[in-house]
Coordinates of C-alpha atoms and ligand atoms in Angstrom, one line a residue:
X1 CA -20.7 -6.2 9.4
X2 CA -20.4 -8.3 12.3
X3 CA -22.6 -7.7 15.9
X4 CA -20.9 -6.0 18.7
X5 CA -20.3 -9.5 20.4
X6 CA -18.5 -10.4 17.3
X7 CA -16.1 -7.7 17.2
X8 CA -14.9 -7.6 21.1
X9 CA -14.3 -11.6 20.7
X10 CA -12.5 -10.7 17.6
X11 CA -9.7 -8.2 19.3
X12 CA -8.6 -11.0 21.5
X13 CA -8.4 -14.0 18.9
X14 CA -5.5 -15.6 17.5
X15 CA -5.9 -16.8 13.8
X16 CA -3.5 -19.5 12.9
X17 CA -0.2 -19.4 11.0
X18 CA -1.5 -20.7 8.1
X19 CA -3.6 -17.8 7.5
X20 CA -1.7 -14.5 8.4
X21 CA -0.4 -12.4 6.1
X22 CA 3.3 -11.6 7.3
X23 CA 4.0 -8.2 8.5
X24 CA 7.4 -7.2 7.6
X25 CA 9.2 -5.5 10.5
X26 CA 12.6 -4.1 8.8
X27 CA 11.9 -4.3 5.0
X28 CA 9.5 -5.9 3.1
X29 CA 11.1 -7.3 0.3
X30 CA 11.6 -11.3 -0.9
X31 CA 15.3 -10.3 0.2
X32 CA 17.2 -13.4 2.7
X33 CA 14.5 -15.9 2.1
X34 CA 14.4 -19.4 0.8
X35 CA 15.2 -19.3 -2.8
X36 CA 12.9 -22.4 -4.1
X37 CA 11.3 -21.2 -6.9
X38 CA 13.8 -18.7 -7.4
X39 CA 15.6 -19.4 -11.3
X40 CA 18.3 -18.0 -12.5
X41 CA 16.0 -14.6 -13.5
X42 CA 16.1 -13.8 -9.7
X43 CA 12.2 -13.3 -10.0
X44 CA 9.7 -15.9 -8.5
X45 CA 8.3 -16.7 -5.4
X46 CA 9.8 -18.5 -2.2
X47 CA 6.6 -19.4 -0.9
X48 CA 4.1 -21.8 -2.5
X49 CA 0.3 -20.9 -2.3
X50 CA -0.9 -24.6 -0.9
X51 CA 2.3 -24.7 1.5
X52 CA 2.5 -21.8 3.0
X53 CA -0.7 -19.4 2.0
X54 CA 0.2 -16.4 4.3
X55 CA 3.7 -15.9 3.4
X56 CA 2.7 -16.8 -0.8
X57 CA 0.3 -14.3 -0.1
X58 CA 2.5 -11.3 1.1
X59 CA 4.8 -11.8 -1.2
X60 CA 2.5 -11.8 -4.2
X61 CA 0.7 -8.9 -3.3
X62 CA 4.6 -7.4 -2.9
X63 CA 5.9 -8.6 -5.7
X64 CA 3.5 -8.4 -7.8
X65 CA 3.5 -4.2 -7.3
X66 CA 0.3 -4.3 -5.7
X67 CA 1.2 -3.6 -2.2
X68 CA 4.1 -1.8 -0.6
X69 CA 4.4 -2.3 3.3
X70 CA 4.0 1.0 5.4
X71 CA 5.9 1.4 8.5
X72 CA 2.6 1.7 10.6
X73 CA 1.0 -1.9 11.5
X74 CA -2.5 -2.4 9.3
X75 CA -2.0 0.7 6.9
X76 CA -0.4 -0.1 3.5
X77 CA 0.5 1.5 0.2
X78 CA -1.6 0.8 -2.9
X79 CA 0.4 1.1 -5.9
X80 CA -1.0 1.7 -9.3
X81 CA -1.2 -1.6 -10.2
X82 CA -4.0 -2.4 -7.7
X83 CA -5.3 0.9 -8.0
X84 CA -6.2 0.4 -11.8
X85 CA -8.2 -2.4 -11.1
X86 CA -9.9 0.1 -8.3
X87 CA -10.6 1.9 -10.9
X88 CA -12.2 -0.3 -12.9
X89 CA -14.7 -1.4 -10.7
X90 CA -15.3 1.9 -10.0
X91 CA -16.3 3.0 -13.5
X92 CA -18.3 0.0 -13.5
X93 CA -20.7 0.8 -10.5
X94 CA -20.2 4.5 -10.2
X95 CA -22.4 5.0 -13.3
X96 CA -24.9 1.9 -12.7
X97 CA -26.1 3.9 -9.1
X98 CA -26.1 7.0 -11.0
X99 CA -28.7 5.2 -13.3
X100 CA -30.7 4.7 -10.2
X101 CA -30.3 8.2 -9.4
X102 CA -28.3 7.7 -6.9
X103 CA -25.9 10.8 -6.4
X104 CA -22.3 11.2 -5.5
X105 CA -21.4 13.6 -2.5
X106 CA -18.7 14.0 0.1
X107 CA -19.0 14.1 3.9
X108 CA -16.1 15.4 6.1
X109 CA -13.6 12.2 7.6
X110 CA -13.8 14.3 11.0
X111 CA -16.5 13.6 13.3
X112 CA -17.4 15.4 16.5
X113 CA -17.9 13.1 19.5
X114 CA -21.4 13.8 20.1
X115 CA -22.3 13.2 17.2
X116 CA -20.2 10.1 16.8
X117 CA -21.6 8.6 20.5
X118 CA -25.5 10.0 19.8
X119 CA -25.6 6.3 18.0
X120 CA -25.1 4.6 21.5
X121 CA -27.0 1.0 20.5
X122 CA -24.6 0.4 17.2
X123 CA -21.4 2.1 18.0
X124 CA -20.8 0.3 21.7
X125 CA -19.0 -2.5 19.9
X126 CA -17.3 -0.8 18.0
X127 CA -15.4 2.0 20.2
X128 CA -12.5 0.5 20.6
X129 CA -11.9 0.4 17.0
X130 CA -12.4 4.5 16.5
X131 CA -9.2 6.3 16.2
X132 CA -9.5 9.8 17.4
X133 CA -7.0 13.3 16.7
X134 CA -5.9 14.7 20.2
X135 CA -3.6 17.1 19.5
X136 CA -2.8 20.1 17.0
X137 CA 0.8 20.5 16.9
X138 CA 2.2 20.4 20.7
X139 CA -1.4 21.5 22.2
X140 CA -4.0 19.7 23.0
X141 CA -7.6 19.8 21.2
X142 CA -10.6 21.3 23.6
X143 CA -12.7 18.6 22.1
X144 CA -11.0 14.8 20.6
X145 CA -12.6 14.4 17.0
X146 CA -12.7 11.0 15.7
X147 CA -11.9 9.7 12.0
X148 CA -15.1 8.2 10.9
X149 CA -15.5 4.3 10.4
X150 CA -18.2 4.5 8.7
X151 CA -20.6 7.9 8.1
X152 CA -24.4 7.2 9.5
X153 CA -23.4 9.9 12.3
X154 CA -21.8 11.8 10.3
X155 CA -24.4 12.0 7.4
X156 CA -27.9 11.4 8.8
X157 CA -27.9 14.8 11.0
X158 CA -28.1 16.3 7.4
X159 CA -30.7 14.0 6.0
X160 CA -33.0 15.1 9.1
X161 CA -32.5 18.9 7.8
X162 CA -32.7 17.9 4.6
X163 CA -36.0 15.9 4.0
X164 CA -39.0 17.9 5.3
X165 CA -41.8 16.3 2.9
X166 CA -42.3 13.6 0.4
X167 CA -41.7 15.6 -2.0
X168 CA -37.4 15.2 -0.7
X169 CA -37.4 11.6 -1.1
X170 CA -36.1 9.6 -2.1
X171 CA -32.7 10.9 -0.9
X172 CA -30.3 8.8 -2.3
X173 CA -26.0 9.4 -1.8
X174 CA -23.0 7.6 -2.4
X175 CA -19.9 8.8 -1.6
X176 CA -16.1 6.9 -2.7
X177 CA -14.1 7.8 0.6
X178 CA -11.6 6.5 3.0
X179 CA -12.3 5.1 6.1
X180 CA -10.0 4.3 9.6
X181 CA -11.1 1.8 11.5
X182 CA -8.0 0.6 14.3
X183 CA -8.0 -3.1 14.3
X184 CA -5.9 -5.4 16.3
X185 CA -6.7 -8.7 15.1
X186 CA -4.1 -10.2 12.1
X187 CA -3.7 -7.0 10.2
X188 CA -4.2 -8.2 6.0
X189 CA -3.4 -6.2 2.7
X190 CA -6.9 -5.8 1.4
X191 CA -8.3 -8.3 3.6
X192 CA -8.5 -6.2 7.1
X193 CA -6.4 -3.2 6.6
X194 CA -6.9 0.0 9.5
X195 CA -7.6 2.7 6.8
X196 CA -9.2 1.4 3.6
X197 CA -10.9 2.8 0.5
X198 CA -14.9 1.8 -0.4
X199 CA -18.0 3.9 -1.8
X200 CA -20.9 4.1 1.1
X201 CA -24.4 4.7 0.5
X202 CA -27.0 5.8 2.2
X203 CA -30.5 6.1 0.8
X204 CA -33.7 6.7 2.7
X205 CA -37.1 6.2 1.1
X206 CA -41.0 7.1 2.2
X207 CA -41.7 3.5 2.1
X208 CA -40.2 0.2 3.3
X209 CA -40.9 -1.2 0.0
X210 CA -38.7 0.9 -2.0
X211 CA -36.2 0.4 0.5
X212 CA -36.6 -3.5 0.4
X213 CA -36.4 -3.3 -3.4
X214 CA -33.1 -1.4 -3.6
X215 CA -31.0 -3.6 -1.1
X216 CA -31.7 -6.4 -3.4
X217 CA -30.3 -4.0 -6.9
X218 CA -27.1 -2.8 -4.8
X219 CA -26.7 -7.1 -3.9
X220 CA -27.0 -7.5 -7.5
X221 CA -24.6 -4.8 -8.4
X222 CA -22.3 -6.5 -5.9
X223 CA -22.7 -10.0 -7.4
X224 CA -21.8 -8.8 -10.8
X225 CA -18.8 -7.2 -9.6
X226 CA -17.6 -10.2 -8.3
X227 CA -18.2 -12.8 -10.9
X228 CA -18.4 -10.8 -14.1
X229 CA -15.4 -8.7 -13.4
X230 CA -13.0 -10.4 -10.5
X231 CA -14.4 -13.8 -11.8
X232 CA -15.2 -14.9 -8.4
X233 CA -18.3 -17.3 -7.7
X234 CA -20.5 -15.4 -4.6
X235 CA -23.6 -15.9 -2.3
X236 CA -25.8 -13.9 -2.5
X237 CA -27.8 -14.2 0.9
X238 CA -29.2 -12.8 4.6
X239 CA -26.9 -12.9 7.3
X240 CA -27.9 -14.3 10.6
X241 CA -29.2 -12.1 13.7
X242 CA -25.8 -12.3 14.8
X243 CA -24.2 -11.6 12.4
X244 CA -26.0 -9.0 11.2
X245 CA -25.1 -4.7 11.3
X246 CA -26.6 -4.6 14.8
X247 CA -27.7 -1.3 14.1
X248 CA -29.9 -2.1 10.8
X249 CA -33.4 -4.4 10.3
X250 CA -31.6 -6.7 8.2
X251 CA -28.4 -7.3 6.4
X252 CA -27.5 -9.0 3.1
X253 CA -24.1 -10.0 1.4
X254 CA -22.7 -11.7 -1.3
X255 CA -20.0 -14.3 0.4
X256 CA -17.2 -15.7 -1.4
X257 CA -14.8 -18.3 -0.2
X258 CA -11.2 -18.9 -0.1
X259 CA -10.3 -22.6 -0.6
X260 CA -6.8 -22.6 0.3
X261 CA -7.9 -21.6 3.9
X262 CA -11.2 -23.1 4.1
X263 CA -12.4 -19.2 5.3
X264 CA -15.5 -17.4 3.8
X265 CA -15.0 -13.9 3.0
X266 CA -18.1 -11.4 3.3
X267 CA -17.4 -9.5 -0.3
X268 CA -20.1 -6.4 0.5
X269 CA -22.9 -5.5 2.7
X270 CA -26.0 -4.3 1.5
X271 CA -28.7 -3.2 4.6
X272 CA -31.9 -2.2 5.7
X273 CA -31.3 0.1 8.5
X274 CA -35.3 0.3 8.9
X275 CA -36.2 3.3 11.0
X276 CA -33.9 2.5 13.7
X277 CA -31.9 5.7 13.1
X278 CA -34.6 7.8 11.6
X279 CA -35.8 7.3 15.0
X280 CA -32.7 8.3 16.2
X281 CA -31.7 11.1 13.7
X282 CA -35.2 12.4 13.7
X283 CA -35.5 11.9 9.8
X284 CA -39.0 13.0 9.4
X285 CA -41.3 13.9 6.4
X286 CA -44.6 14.8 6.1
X287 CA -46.5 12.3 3.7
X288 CA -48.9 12.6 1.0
X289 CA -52.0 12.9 3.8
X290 CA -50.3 15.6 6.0
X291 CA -49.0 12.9 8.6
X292 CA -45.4 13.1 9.9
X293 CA -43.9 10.0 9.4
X294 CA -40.3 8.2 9.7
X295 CA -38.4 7.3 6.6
X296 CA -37.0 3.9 5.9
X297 CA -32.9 3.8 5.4
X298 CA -30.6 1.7 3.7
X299 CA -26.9 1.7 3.4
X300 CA -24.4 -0.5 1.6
X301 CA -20.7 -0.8 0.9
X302 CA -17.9 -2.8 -0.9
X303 CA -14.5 -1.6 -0.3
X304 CA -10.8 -2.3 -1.3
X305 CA -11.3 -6.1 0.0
X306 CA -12.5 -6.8 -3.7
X307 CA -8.7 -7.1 -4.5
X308 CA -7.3 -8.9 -1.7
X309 CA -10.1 -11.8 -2.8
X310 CA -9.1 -11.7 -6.6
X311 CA -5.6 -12.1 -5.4
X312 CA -6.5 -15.0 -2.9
X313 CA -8.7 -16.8 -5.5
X314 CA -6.8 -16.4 -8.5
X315 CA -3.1 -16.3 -7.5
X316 CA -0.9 -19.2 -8.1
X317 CA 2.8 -20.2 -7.7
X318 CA 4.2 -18.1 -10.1
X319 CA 2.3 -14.5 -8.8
X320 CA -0.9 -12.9 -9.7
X321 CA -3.3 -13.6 -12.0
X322 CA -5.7 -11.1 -13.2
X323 CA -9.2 -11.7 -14.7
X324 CA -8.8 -9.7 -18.3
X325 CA -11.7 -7.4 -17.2
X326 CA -10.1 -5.9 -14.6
X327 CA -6.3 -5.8 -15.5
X328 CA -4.9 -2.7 -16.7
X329 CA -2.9 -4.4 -19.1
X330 CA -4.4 -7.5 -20.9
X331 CA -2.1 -8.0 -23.3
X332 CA 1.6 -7.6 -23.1
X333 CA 3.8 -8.2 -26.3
X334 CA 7.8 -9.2 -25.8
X335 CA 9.9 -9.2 -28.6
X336 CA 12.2 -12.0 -28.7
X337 CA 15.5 -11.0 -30.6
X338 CA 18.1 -13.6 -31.5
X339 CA 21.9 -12.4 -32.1
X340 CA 21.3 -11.9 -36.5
X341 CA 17.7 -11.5 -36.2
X342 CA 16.3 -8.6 -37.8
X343 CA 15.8 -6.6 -34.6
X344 CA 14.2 -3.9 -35.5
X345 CA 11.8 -5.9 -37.9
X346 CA 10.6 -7.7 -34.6
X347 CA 10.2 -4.5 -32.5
X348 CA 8.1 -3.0 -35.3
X349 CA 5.8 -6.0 -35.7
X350 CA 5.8 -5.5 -31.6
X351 CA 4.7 -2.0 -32.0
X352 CA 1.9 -2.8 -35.0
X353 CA 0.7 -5.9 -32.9
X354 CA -0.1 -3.0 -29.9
X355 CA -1.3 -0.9 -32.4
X356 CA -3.9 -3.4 -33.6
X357 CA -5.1 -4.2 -30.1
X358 CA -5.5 -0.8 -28.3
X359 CA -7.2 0.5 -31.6
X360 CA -10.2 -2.5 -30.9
X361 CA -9.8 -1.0 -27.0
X362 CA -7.8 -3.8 -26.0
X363 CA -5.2 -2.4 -23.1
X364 CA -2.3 -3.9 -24.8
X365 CA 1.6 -2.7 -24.2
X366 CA 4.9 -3.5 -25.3
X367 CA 7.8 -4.3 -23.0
X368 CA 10.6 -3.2 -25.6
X369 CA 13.3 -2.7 -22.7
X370 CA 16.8 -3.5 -24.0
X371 CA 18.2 -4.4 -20.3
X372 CA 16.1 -7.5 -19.8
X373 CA 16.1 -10.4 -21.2
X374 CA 12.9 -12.1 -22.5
X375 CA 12.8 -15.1 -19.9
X376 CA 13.3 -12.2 -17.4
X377 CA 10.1 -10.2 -19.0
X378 CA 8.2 -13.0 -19.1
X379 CA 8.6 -14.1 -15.5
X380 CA 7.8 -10.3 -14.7
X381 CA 4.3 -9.9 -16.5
X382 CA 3.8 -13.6 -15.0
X383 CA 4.3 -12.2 -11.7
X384 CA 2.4 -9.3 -12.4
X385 CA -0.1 -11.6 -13.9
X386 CA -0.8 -10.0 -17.1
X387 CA -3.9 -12.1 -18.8
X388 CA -1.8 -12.8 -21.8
X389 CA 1.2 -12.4 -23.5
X390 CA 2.6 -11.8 -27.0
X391 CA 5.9 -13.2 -27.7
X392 CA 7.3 -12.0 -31.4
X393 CA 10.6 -14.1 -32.8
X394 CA 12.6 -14.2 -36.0
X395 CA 10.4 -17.2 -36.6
X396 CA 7.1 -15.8 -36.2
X397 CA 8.3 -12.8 -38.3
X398 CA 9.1 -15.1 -40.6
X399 CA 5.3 -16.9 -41.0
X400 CA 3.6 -13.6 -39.4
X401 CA 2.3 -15.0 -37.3
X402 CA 2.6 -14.0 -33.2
X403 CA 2.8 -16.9 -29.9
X404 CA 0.3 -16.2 -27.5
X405 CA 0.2 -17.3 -24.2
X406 CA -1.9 -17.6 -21.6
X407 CA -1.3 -16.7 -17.9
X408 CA -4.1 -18.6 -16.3
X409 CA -3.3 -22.2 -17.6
X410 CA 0.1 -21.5 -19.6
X411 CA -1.3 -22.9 -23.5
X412 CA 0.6 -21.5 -25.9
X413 CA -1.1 -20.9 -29.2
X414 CA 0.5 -19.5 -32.7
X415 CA -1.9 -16.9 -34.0
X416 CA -1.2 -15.6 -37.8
X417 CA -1.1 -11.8 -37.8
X418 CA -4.5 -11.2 -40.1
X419 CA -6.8 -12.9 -38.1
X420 CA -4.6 -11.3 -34.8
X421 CA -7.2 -8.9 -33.2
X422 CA -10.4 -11.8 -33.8
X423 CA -8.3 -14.3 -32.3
X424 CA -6.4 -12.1 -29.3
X425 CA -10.3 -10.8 -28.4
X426 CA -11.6 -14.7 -28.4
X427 CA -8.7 -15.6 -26.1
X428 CA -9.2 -13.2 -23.7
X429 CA -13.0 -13.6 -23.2
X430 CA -12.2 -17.1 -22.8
X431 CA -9.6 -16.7 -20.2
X432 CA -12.3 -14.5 -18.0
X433 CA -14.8 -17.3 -18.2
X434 CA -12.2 -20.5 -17.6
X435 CA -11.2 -17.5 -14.4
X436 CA -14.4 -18.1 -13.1
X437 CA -15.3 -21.5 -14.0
X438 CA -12.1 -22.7 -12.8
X439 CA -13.1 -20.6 -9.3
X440 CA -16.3 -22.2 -8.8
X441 CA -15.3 -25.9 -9.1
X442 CA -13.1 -24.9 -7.0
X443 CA -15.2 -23.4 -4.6
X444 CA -18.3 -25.8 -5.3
X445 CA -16.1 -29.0 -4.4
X446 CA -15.2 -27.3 -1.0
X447 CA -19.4 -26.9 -0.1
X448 CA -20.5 -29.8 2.3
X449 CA -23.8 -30.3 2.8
X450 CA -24.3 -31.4 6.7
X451 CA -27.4 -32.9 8.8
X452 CA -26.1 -33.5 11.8
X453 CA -23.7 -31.8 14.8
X454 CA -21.3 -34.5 14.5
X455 CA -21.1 -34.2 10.4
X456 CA -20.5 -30.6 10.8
X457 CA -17.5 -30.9 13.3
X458 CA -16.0 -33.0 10.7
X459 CA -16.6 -30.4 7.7
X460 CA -15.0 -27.6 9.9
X461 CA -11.8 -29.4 10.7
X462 CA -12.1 -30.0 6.4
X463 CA -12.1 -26.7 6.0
X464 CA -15.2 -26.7 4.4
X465 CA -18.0 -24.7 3.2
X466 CA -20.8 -25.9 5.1
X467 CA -24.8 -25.9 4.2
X468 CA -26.9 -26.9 6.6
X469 CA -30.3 -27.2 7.8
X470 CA -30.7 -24.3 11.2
X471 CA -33.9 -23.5 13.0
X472 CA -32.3 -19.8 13.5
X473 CA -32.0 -19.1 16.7
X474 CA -29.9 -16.5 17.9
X475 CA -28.9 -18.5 21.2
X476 CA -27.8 -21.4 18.8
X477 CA -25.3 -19.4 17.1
X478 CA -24.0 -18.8 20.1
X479 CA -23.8 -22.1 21.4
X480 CA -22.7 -23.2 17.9
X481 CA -19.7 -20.3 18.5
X482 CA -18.8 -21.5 21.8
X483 CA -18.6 -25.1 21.1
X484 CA -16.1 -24.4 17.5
X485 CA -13.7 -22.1 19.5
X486 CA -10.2 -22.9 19.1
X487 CA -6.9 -21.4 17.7
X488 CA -8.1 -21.5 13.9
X489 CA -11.1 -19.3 15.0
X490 CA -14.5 -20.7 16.0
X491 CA -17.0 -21.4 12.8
X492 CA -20.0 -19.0 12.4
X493 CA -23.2 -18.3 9.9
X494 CA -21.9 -17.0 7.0
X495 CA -25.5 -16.6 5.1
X496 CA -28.7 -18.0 4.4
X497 CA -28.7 -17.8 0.0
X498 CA -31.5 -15.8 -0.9
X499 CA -32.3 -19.1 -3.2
X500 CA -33.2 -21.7 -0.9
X501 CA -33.0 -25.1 -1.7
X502 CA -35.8 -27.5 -0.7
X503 CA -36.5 -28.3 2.6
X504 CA -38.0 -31.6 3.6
X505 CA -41.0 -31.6 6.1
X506 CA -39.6 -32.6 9.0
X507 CA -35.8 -31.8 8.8
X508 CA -33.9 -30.7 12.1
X509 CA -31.4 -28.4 13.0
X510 CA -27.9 -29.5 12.8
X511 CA -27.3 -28.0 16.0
X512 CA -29.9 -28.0 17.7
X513 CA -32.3 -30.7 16.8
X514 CA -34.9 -28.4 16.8
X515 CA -37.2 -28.0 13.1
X516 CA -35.2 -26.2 10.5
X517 CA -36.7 -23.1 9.0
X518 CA -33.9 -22.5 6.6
X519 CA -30.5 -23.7 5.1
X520 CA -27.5 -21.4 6.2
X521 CA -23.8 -21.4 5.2
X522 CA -21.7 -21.9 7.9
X523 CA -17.3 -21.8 8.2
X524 CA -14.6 -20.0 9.4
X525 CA -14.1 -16.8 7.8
X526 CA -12.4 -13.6 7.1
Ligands
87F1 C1 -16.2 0.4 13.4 C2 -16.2 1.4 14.3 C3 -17.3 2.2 14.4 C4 -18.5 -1.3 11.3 C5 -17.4 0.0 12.7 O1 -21.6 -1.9 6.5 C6 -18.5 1.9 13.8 C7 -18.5 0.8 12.9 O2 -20.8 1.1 12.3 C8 -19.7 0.4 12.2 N1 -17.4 -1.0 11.9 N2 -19.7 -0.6 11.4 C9 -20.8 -1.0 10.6 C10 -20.9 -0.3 9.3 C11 -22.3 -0.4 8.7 C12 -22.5 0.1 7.3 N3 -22.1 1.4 7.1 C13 -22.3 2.0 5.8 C14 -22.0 -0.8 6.3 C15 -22.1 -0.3 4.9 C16 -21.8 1.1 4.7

């Protein structure tokens, strides 16, 4: 997460139009807007992701039936459709941390005060985002308790009662919770909401080793989530001195970027809090020789973000589109009647076609409602972004056979009904791997390599993903910081990748002429 610096700069900033998500004030439906897209199915969107990405993005996330606006600023309602793919990811990495022993608990969302403010060094920055409960009915509380942000106060008074020798390590807990943190800059579904949804863990180990060794799983863990399941290209890499959890050693993330907005996006954290709160906490343990000695912390987190990125990456102009992985319906058939056809013939070869699919675990469903039309289903499931779709006519009854097509590049392909599941299966892995491709060339033509001050002011007005050459210097950031501001939001280091490329002898900093020690991504981001 960002230093304390960061965040208090943060509060005051403006982020351009281009890139706010719209908060409705009265209702937050499509209703009384400009009807471009709009056809005669009264479905669509009136905004166009390259023309206006804020609005597309709002209304996509609305329409869709991902998102349903709240009536208090920065909180929003997460329908099942967006839960689902929640869920997925969750039943991906809940049982990959298990088989690192890592175990599941839950901490209370109250915490006192003193324990809250007993982390002076890490929480200063961040007070002013801590919401606190003051009252119980008309009376006032004796003592305020805050809604936690985050859980090292909360959890690591327990840890110091908890580990006594080596034989208690390591301790290693996760926990899926909410957390509140009261943001005022640009509220975003997904993106920066005040209460959001994550897992947390907190490990502690005898040795920094082991602690080293697991940042770098949990990253891995992170990357995979990303690119095999949201099909979404990341960096894995450190974050600056600046930039990193001011109360940790160290902090690594995977990064993605959004291209429409020329922003990087920190996907999830992974740290090494080193003994900075062991110290604090007292988390002592007496080792193998009899000595007491401190133990060595990490914590990590991805949260509900995940989906705003999917949505951001993968969305187009005619509403969502989900990798197959992680939609909770891949496949969704439409029968397509015609006045004489044999109706009921079509709906059944609807119903086997399902049948087929969700036997080979394929989440497949029919949309057999008799007050839509089929233009009108298939705009729905397009908005909804549904990987692909089914479409079942007189004709294809006819040569039983079935149209597929796909969401993410609209080909349609006829597919005869004994070869269905071999071919339905094919399609969809292929779909999740064009996702991703398509994502990365994206995302790989938007990455500028820069050498000098005056190339890199140029790359930031591009909207770029800058790599450059820094010599890593805390003060440089800074001055790099100062000299972007403006009303877009000044550019910052986003990572050094974990794989460096070569560096020539000699090379200088970009900003400081001084001798690089390592390349860094640098942009405006999230
Ligand atoms: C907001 C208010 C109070 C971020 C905050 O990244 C405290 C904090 O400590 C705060 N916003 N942070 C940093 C969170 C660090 C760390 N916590 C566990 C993670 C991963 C999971």
């Amino acid at each position: 997460m960002a230093g304390s610096e960061e965040k208090q700069s943060k509060a005051k900033e403006t982020k351009a139009k281009e890139t706010k998500a719209k908060e409705p004030k009265a209702k937050a439906t499509s209703g009384g807007k400009k009807k471009e897209v709009k056809k005669e199915t009264g479905l669509g969107l009136s905004h166009k992701k390259d023309e206006n990405f804020g609005e597309w993005y709002s209304e996509v996330i609305v329409n869709g039936e991902m998102i349903e606006y709240y009536d208090i600023s920065g909180c929003y309602i997460i329908r099942p459709w967006a839960m689902s793919i929640w869920e997925t990811m969750q039943s991906f990495f809940d049982p990959e941390i298990k088989k690192m022993k890592i175990q599941n608990c839950y901490f209370p969302l109250f915490v006192s005060p003193t324990v809250l403010q007993k982390e002076t060094d890490h929480i200063e920055g961040f007070a002013p985002e801590v919401a606190w409960v003051t009252k119980s009915g008309e009376s006032d509380l004796e003592v305020p308790i805050a809604i936690r942000p985050t859980s090292e106060t909360v959890m690591y008074p327990y840890y110091s009662k908890w580990i006594r020798g080596h034989r208690d390590l390591p301790l290693k807990l996760n926990q899926w919770c909410n957390v509140v943190r009261w943001e005022f800059s640009n509220p975003t579904p997904f993106i920066r909401s005040r209460e959001f949804l994550w897992q947390e863990g907190h490990t502690a180990f005898a040795t920094k080793e082991e602690a080293d060794a697991e940042v770098l799983d949990i990253l891995e863990l992170y990357r995979r989530i990303y690119e095999e399941f949201l099909a979404i290209p990341v960096i894995k890499g450190k974050k600056s001195e600046l930039e990193k959890f001011a109360g940790g050693l160290y902090t690594t993330s995977v990064e993605a970027f959004i291209p429409n907005t020329g922003r990087g996006v920190q996907g999830a954290t992974s740290h090494c809090l080193g003994q900075n709160f062991s110290k604090m906490f007292e988390i002592n343990f007496e080792n193998e020789k009899g000595e007491k000695a401190m133990v060595w912390q990490n914590s990590w987190a991805y949260s509900t973000r995940t989906i705003g990125v999917m949505v951001m990456v993968h969305g187009d102009d005619k509403g969502l589109v989900l990798p197959p992985k992680v939609a909770s319906v891949q496949v969704i058939v439409i029968p397509v009647p015609y006045k004489d056809a044999d109706t009921q013939g079509i709906f059944d070869a609807c119903n086997a076609t399902v049948e087929t699919l969700c036997e080979a675990g394929i989440r497949a469903s029919a949309d057999l409602r008799d007050n839509y039309s089929p233009g009108w289903k298939y705009s729905h499931w397009e908005m909804r972004g549904v990987p692909l779709r089914i479409e079942i006519g007189p004709k294809d009854l006819a040569n039983n056979q079935v149209r597929a097509v796909r969401r993410d590049n609209g080909a349609k392909v006829d597919l005869p009904r004994d070869c269905l599941l071999k071919k339905v299966e094919e399609l969809i892995e292929n779909i999740q791997d064009s996702l991703f491709n398509a994502a990365k060339q994206k995302r790989d033509a938007c990455i500028q390599i820069v050498k000098t001050w005056d190339e890199f002011v140029v790359a930031v007005s591009q909207k770029k993903l800058i790599l450059a050459p820094w010599c890593d210097e805390e003060e440089v950031e800074k001055d790099v910081k100062a000299r972007t501001k403006g009303e877009m939001g000044a550019a910052k280091s986003l990572c050094s990748p974990l794989e460096q490329p070569e560096m020539p002898e000699g090379t200088k900093c970009f900003a400081s002429g001084k001798p690089a020690t390592k390349w860094t991504y640098w942009g405006r981001s999230y």
